[in-house]
Coordinates of C-alpha atoms in Angstrom, one line a residue:
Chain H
X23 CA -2.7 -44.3 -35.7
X24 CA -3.9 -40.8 -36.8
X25 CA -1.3 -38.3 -36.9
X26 CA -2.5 -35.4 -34.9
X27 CA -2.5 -31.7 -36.2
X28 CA -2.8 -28.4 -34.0
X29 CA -3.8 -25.3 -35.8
X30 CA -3.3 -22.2 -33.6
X31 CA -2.0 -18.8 -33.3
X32 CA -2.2 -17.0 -30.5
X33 CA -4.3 -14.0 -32.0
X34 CA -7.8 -14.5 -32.6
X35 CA -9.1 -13.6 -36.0
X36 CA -6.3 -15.0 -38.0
X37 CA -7.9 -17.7 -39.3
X38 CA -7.2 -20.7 -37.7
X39 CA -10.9 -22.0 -38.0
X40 CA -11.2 -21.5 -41.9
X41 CA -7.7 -23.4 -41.8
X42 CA -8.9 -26.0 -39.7
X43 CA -12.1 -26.8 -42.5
X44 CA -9.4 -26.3 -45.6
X45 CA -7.0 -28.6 -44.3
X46 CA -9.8 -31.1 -43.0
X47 CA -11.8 -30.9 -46.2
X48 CA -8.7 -31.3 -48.5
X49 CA -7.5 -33.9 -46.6
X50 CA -10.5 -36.0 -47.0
X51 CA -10.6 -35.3 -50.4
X52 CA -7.7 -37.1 -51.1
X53 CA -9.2 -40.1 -49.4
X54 CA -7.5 -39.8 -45.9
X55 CA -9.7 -40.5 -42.9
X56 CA -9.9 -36.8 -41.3
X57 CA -11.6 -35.5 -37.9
X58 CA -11.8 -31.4 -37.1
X59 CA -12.2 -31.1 -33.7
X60 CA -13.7 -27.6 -32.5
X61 CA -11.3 -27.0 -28.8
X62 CA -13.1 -23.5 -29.2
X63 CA -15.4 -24.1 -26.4
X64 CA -17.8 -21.1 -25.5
X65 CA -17.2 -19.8 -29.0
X66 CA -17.8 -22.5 -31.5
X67 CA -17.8 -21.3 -34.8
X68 CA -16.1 -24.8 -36.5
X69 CA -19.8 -26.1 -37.2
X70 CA -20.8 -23.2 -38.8
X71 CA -17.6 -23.3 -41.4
X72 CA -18.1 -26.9 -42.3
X73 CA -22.4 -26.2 -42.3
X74 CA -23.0 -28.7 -39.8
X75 CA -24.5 -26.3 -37.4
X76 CA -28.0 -27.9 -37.8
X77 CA -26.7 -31.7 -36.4
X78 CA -24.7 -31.2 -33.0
X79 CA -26.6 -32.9 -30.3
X80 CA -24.0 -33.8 -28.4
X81 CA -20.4 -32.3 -28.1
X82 CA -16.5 -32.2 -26.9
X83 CA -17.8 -31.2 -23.5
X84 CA -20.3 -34.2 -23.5
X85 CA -17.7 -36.9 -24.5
X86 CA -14.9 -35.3 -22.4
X87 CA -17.0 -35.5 -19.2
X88 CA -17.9 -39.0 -20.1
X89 CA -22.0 -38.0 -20.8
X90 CA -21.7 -39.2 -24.7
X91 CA -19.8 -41.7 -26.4
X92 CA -17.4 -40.5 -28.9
X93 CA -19.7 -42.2 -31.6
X94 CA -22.7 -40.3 -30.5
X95 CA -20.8 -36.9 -31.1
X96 CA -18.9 -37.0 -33.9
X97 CA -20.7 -35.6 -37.2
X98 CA -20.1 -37.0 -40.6
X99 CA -19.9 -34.7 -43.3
X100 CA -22.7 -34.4 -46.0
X101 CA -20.4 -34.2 -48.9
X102 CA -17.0 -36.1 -48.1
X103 CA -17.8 -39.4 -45.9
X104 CA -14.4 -39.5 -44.7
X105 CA -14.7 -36.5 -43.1
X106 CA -16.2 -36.1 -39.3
X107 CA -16.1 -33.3 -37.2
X108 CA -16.1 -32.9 -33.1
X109 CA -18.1 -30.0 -32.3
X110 CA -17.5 -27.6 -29.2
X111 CA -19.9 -26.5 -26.7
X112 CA -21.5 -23.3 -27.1
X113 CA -23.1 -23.0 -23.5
X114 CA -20.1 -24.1 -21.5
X115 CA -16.9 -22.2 -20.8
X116 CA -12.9 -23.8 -21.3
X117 CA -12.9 -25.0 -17.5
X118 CA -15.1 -27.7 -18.4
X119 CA -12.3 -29.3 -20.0
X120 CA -10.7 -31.9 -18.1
X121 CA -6.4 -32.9 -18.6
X122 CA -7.6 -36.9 -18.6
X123 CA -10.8 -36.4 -20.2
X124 CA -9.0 -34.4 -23.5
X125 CA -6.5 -37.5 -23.0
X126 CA -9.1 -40.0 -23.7
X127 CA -11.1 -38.4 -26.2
X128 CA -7.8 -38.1 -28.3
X129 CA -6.9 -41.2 -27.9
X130 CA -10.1 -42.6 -29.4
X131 CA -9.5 -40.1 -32.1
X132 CA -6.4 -41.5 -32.7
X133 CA -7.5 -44.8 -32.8
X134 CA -10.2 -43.9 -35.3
X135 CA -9.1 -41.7 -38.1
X136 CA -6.0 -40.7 -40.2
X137 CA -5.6 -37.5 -39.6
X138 CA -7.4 -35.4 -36.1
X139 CA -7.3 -31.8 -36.7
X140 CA -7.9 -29.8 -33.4
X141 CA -8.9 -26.2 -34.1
X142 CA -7.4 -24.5 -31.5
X143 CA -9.2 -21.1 -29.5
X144 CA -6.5 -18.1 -29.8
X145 CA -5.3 -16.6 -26.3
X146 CA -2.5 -18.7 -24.4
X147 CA -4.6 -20.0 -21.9
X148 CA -6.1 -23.7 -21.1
X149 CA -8.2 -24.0 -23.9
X150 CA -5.4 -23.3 -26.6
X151 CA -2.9 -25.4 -24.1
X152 CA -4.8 -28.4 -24.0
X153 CA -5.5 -28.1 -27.7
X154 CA -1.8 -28.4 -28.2
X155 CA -0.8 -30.7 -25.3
X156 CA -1.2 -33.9 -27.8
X157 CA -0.3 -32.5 -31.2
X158 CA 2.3 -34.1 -33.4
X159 CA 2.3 -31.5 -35.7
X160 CA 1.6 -27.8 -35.2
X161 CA -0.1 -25.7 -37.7
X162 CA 0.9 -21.9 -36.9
X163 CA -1.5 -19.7 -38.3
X164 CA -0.4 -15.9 -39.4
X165 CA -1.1 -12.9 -40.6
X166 CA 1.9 -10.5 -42.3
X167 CA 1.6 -8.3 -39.6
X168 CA 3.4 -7.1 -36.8
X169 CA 0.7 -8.2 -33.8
X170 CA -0.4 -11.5 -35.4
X171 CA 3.3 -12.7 -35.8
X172 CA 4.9 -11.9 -32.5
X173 CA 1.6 -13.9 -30.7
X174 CA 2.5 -16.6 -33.2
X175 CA 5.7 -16.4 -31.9
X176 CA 4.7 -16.6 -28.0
X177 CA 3.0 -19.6 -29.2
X178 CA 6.0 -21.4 -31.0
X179 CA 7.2 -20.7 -27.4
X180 CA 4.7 -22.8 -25.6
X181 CA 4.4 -25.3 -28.4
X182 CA 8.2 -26.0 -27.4
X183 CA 7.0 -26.3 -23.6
X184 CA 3.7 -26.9 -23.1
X185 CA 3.3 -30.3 -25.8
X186 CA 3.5 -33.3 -24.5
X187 CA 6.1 -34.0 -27.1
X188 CA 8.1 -31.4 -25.8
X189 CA 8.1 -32.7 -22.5
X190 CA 9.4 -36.3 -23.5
X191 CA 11.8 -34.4 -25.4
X192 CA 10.5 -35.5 -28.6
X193 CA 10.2 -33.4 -32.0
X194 CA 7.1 -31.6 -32.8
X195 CA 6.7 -30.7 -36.2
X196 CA 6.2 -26.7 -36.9
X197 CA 4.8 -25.1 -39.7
X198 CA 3.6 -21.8 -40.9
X199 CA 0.6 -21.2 -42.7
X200 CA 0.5 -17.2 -44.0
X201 CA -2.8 -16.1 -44.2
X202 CA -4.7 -13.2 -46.0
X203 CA -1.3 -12.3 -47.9
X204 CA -2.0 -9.2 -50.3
X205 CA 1.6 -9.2 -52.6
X206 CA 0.8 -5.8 -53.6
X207 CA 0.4 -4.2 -50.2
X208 CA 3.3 -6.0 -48.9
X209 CA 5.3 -4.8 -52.0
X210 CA 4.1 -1.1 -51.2
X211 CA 5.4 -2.0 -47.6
X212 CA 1.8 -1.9 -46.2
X213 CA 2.2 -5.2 -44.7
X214 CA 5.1 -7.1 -43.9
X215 CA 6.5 -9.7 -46.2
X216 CA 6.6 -13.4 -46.6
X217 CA 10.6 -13.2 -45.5
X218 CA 10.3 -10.6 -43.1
X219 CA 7.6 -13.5 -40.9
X220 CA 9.6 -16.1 -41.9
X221 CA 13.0 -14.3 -40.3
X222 CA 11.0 -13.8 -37.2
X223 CA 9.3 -16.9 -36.9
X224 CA 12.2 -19.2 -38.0
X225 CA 9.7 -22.4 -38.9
X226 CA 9.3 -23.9 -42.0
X227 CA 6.4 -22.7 -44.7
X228 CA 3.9 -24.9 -45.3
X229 CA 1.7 -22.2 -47.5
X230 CA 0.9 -18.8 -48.4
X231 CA -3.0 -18.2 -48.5
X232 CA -3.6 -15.2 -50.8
X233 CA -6.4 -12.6 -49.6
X234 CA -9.3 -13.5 -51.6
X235 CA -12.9 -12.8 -51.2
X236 CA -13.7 -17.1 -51.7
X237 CA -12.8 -17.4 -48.2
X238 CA -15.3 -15.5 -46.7
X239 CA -18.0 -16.9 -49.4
X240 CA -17.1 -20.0 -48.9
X241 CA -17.6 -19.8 -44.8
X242 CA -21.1 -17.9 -45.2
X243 CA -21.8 -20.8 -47.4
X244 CA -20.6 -22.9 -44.6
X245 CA -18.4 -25.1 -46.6
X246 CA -14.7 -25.4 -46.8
X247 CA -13.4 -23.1 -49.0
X248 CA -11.0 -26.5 -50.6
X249 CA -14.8 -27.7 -51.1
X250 CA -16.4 -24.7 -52.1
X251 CA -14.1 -23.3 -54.7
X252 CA -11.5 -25.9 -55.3
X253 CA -9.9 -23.8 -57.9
X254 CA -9.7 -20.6 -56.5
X255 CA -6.5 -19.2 -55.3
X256 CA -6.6 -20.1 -51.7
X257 CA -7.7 -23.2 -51.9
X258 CA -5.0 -24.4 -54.3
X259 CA -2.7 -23.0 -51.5
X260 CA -4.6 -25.3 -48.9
X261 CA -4.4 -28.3 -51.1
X262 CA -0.9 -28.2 -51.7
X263 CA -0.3 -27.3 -48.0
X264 CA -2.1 -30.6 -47.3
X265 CA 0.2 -32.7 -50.3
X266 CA 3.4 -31.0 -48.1
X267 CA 1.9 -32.6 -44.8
X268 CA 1.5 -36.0 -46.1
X269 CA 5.5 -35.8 -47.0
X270 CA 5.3 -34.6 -50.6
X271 CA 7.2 -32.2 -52.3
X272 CA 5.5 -29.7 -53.9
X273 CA 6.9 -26.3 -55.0
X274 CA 6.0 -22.9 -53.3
X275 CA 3.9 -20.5 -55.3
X276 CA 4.1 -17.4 -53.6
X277 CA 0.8 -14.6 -54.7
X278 CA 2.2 -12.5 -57.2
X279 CA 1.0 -9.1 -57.8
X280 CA -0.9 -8.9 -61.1
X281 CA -0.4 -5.6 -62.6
X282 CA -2.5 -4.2 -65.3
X283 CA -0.7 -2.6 -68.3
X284 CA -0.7 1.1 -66.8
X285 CA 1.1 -0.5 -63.5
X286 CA 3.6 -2.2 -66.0
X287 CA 4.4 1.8 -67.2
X288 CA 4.4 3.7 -63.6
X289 CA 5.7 1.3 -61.2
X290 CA 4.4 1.5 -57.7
X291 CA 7.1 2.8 -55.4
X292 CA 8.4 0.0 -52.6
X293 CA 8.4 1.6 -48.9
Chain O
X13 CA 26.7 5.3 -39.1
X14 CA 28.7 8.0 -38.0
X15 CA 27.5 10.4 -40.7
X16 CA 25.2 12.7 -37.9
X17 CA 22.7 14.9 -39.6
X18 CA 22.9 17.3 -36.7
X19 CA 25.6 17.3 -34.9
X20 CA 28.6 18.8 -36.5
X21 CA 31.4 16.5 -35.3
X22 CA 32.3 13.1 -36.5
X23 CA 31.2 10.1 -33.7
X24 CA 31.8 6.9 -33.6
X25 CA 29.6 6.5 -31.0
X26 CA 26.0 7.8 -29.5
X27 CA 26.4 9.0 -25.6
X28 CA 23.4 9.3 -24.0
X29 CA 23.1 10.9 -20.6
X30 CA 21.0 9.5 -17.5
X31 CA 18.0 10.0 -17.7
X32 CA 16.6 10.1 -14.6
X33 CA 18.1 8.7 -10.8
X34 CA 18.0 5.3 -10.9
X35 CA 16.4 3.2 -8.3
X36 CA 17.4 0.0 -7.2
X37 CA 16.3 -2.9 -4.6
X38 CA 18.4 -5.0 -2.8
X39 CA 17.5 -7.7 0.0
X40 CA 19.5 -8.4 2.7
X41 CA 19.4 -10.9 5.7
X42 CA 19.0 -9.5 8.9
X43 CA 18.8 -10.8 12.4
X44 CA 15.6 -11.0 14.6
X45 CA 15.2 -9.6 17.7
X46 CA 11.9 -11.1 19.5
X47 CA 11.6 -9.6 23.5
X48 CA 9.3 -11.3 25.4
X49 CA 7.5 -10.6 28.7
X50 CA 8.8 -10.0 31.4
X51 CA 11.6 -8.2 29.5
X52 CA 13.8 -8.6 32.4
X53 CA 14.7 -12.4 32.0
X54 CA 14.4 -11.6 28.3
X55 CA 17.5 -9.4 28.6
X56 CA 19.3 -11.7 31.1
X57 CA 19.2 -14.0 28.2
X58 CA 19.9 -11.7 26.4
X59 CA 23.6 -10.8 28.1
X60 CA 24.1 -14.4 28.3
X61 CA 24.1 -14.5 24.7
X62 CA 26.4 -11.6 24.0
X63 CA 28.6 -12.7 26.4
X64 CA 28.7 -16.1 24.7
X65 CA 29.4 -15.1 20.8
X66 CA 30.5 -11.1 21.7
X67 CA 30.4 -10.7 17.6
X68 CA 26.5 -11.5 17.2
X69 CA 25.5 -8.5 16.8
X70 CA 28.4 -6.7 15.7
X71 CA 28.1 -5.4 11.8
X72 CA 24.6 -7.0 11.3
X73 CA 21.6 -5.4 10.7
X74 CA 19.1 -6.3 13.3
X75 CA 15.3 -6.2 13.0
X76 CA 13.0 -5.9 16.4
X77 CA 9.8 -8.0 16.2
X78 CA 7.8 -6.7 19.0
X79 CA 5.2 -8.7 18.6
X80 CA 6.1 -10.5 21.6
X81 CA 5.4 -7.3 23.7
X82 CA 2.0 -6.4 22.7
X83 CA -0.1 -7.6 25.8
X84 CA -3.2 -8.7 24.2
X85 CA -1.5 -10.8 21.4
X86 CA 1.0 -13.0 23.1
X87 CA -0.8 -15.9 21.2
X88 CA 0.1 -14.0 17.9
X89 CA 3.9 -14.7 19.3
X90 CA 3.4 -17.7 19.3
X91 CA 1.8 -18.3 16.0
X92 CA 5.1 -17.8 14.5
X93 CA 5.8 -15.8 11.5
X94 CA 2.3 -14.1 10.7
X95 CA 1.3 -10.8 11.8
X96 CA 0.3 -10.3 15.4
X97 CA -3.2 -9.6 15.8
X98 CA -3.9 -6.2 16.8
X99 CA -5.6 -5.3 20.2
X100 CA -9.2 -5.6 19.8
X101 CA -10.3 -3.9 22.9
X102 CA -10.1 -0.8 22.4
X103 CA -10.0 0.8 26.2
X104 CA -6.4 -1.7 26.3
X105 CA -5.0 -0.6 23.4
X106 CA -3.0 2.9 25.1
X107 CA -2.5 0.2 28.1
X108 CA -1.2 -2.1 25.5
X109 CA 1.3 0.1 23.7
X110 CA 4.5 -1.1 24.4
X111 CA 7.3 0.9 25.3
X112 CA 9.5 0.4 22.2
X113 CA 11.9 3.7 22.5
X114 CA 12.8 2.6 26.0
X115 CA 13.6 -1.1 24.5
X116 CA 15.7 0.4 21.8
X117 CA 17.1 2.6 24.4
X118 CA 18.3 -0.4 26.4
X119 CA 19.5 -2.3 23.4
X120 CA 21.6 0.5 22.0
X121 CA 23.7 1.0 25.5
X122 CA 24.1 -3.2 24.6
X123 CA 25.9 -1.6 21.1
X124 CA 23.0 -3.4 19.0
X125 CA 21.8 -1.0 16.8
X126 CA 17.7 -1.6 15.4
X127 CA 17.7 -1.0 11.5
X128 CA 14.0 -1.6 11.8
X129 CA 10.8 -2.6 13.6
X130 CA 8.4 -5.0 12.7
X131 CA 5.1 -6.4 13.9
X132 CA 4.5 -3.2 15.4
X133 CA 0.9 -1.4 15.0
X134 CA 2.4 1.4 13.2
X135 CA 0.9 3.9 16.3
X136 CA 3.3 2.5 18.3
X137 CA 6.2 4.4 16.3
X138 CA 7.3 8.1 16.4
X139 CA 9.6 9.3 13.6
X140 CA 12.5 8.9 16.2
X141 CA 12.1 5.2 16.2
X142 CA 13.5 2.8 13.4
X143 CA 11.3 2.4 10.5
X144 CA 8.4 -0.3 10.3
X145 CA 9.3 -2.6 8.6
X146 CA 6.7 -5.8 6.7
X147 CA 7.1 -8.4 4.4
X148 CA 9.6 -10.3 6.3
X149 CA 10.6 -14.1 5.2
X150 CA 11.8 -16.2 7.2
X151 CA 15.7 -17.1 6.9
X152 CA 18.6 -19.7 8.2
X153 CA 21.1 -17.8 10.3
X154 CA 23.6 -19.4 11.9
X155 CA 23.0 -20.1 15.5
X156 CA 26.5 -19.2 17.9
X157 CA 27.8 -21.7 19.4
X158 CA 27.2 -21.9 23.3
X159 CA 30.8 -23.6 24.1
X160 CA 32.7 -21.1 22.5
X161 CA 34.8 -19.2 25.6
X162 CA 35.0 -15.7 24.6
X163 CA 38.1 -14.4 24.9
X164 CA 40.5 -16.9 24.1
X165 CA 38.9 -17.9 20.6
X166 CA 40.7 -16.2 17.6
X167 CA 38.0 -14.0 15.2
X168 CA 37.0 -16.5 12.7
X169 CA 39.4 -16.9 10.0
X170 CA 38.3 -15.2 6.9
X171 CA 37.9 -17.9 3.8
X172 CA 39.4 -16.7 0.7
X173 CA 36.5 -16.4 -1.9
X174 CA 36.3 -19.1 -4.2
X175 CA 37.1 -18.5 -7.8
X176 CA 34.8 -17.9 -10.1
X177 CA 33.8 -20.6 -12.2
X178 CA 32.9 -19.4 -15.7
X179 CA 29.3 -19.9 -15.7
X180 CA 28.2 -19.3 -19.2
X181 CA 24.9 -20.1 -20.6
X182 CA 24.3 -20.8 -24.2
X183 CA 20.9 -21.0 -25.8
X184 CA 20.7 -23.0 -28.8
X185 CA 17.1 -22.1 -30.2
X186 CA 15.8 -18.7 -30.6
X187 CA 14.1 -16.8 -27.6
X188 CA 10.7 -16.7 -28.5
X189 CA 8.2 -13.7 -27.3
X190 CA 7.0 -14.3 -23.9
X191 CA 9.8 -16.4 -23.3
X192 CA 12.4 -14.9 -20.1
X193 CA 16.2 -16.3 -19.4
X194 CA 17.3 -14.9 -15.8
X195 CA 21.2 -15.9 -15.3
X196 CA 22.0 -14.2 -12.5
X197 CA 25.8 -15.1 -12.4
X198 CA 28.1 -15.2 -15.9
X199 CA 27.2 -14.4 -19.7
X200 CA 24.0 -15.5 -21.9
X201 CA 24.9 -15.8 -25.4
X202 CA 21.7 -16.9 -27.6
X203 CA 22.4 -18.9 -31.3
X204 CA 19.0 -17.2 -32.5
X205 CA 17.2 -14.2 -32.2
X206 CA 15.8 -12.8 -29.1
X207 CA 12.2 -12.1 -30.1
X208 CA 10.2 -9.0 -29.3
X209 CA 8.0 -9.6 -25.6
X210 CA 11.0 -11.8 -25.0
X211 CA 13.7 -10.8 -22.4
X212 CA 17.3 -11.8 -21.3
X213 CA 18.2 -10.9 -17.5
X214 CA 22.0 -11.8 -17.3
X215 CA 25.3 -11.0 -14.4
X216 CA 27.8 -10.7 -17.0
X217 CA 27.3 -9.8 -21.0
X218 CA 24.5 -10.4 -23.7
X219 CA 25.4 -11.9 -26.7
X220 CA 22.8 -12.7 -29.5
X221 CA 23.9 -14.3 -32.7
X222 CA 20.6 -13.2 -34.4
X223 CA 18.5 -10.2 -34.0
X224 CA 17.9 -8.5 -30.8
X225 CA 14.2 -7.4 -30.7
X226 CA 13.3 -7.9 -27.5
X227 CA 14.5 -6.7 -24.0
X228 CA 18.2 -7.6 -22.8
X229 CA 19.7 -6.6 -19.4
X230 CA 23.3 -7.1 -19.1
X231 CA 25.4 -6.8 -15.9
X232 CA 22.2 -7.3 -13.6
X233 CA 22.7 -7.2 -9.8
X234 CA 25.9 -4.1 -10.4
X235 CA 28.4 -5.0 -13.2
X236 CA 29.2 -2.1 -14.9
X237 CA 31.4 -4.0 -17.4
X238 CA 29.3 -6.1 -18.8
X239 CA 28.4 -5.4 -22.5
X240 CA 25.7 -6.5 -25.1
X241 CA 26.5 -7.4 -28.8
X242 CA 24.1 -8.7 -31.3
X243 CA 23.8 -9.2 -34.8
X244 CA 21.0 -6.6 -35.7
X245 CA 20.0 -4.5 -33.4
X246 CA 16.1 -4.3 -33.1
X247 CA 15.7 -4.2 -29.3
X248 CA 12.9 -3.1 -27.5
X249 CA 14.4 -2.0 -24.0
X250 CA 18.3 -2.4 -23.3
X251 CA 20.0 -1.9 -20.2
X252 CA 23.2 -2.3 -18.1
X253 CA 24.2 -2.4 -14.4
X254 CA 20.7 -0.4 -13.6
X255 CA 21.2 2.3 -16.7
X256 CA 18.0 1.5 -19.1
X257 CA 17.0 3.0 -22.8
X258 CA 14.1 1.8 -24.2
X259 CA 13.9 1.7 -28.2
X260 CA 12.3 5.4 -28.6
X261 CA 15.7 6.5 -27.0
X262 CA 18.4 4.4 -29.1
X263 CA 19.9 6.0 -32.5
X264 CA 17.9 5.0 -35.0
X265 CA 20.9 4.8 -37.6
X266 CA 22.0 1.8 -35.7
X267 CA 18.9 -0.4 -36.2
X268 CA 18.9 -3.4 -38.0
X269 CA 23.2 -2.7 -37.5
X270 CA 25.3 -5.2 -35.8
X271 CA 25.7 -3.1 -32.3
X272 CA 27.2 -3.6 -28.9
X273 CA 26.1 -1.5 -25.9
X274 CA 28.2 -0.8 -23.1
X275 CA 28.7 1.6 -19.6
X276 CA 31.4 4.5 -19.5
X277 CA 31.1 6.3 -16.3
X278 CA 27.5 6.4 -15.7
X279 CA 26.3 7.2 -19.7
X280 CA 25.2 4.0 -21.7
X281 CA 27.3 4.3 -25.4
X282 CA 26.3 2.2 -28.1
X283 CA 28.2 1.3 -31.7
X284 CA 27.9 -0.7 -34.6
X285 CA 30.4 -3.1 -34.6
X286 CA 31.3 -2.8 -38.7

């Protein structure tokens, strides 16, 4: 039975879809059985991250409305064969997603794989409610600044109301992913610290992803940035993220700021 | 926090002056009055009634529906609660005014008083007349009893008001933004932090355990003693018994302070607590 992951955020633009690939990529690297599925319907952009924008014949919308088989729809990855994503549908809009139809789909996910990563659309509305309603575990997805973290925070709110886990009263698991963390502008007070989220927020950290121009190579490239780069900065970040969700224990390293020599002399002056 | 850069006296405290008149709503039940043609047997009923239950009408507010009087849109009477349709024809519609001063006339010299008029095409009303009223809901009233002889019955006896039952709520988790608590009656204390876009409507007092950065209203629906503490004081809007301050307004020494906010006369004080 896979376990079943929901990265969201509530703000768009945060980077829940590069997060999605990351932990999908690494995942299968360590030889877990992983799906990403794209819940991004109208706006796919999933496919293009993991380079598998030339295969999608059918989709999510297709295999929700019962006009594929789950089989027919799911894309294996060139590079890591234990790795499959679930497209989205480019032409359609949110409403074609149906309560029972989601259901089923992730239930044959579940049946399938380790590990189902749903990649959720920002906003609060159905499509980011019904790509939480069957997580497990949530994946919040922020940015160390004011906006990003109080819609992470509204959606901390519905992932405590909205989840079918929440509604049988069970546990679901909450974590924090800070993304695009700059230590020096957050030490010059130019973007809010990893403690200053984390006070807000109140859920656990599962990493902090340092701002790092491999990202966005990596997603022009259209390959995971864990793939891409796998010993660049941020993807050490996403790997070890990925060791914490499988239950080990791996120690935080929080982005320090390196300073050159003259920086060493004149200190920069905290805000 | 009492070291003020511009004010040469020592203060424990910030006063801050209303800003503006404050406007509040309130609903209230009200009987309704629904004549019927021919207004004649209408009124005999009427009579009967008062005679009946003398106190109906006494110290209630009482809303005319006329829609019963409108010739043209009986049926609209007897559609029940939505709007009578207006006259369409328009040659009827003077013919079809109804006569709603003399009917208010006639009611008054009954000592019922009309607080307000609805179902009325708002033509039919000069600024002598009770207001127009719309919106209406539907609501139980007790119906008098018929047996009840008038004069020998004693007034009812008044019940003694039930005590109060503490009625506290207590929110383990934090309030998260988006995320609204509305207890109308008693005191909200919150374990966490109240988030900013989150808001706490209470009766009685606010108190939050974490930091306050979102909006609390304390003594909601006219209780001028209720308070608001919290830990550190981040809020967005805070307000009590109808008195609001929004953050721009609030000292900024106390932020990030542990504060409580509270009413004296009608100026909203806030202080840090250490």
């Amino acid at each position: 039975m896979a376990k079943i992951i929901v990265v969201t955020s509530g703000k768009g633009g945060v980077g829940k879809t590069t997060t999605t690939a990351a932990l999908g990529a690494a995942l299968a690297q360590a030889g877990q059985n992983v799906c990403v599925v794209d819940f991004d319907v109208g706006l796919r952009n999933l496919d293009l991250i993991m380079g598998a924008e030339r295969r999608v014949v059918y989709d999510l919308i297709n295999v929700v409305q019962g006009d594929a088989k789950l089989p027919q729809a799911l894309i294996r990855d060139k590079r890591l064969d234990t790795l499959s994503l679930l497209p989205a549908s480019q032409t359609r809009d949110k409403d074609a997603l149906t309560d029972e139809g989601v259901a089923r789909v992730i239930g044959e996910l579940r049946e399938k794989f380790d590990w189902v990563i749903c990649d959720s659309p920002a906003g609060i509305e159905r499509g980011a409610t019904l790509a939480m309603r069957h997580a497990d575990i949530a994946v919040v997805v922020t940015n160390p600044e004011v906006s990003s973290v109080r819609d992470s925070d509204r959606i901390i709110g519905l992932l405590d109301s909205k989840t079918e886990r929440a509604k049988n009263g069970e546990r679901l698991e909450k974590h924090l992913i800070l993304t695009r963390y700059d230590p020096g502008r957050a030490e010059r007070g130019e973007m809010l610290k990893i403690d200053d989220v984390l006070e807000i927020l109140s859920i656990p950290l599962l990493a902090v992803i340092p701002e790092s121009e491999e990202v966005l190579k990596a997603s022009n490239l259209g390959s995971p940035v864990t793939l891409n780069a796998p010993q660049s900065a941020p993807a050490r970040a996403y790997t070890d993220a990925v060791r914490r969700l499988k239950g080990e224990t791996v120690e935080m390293i929080v982005p320090s700021e390196k300073r050159s020599i003259l920086g060493k002399l004149f200190p920069r002056r905290a805000a | 926090m009492a070291s003020g850069n511009n004010s040469s006296t020592a203060v424990t405290s910030i006063s801050l002056t209303r800003p503006s008149l404050p406007l509040r709503g309130r609903s209230f039940r009200a009987l309704v009055l629904a004549p019927e043609t021919p207004l004649g047997d209408w009124f005999s009923h009427l009579d009967a009634l008062v005679q009946r239950s003398p106190t109906l009408f006494s110290e209630r507010a009482v809303i005319l529906d006329v829609s019963g009087l409108a010739k043209d849109s009986l049926r609209g009477d007897a559609a029940g609660p939505e709007a009578a349709e207006p006259a369409e024809d328009d040659t009827n519609a003077a013919a079809a005014t109804p006569d709603i001063a003399g009917l208010v006339d006639e009611l008054k010299q009954r000592g019922i008083r009309i607080m307000g008029v609805e179902k009325a095409e708002p033509a039919w009303l000069g600024p002598a007349l009770p207001p127009l009223l719309s919106g209406g809901r539907p609501a139980e009233m007790a119906e008098p009893e018929a047996k009840t002889p008038p004069e020998t019955q004693p007034p009812e006896p008044v019940k003694p008001p039930e005590p109060r039952k503490p009625n506290s709520l207590v929110l383990e988790t934090p309030l998260r933004s988006g995320q609204s608590v509305y207890h109308p009656e008693g005191d909200v204390t919150v374990m966490g932090s109240v988030a900013s876009g989150a808001e706490i409507l209470a009766g009685g007092s606010i108190h939050v355990y974490g930091a306050l950065r979102g909006r609390a209203i304390a003594g909601a629906g006219g209780n001028p003693r209720a308070r608001i503490c919290c830990r550190k004081f981040e809020p967005e809007l805070i307000g009590i018994d109808g008195l609001f301050r929004t953050a721009d307004t609030t000292d900024p020494k106390l932020r990030k302070k542990a504060v409580q906010v509270w009413l004296e006369g009608e100026t909203l004080r806030m202080a840090a607590l250490d």
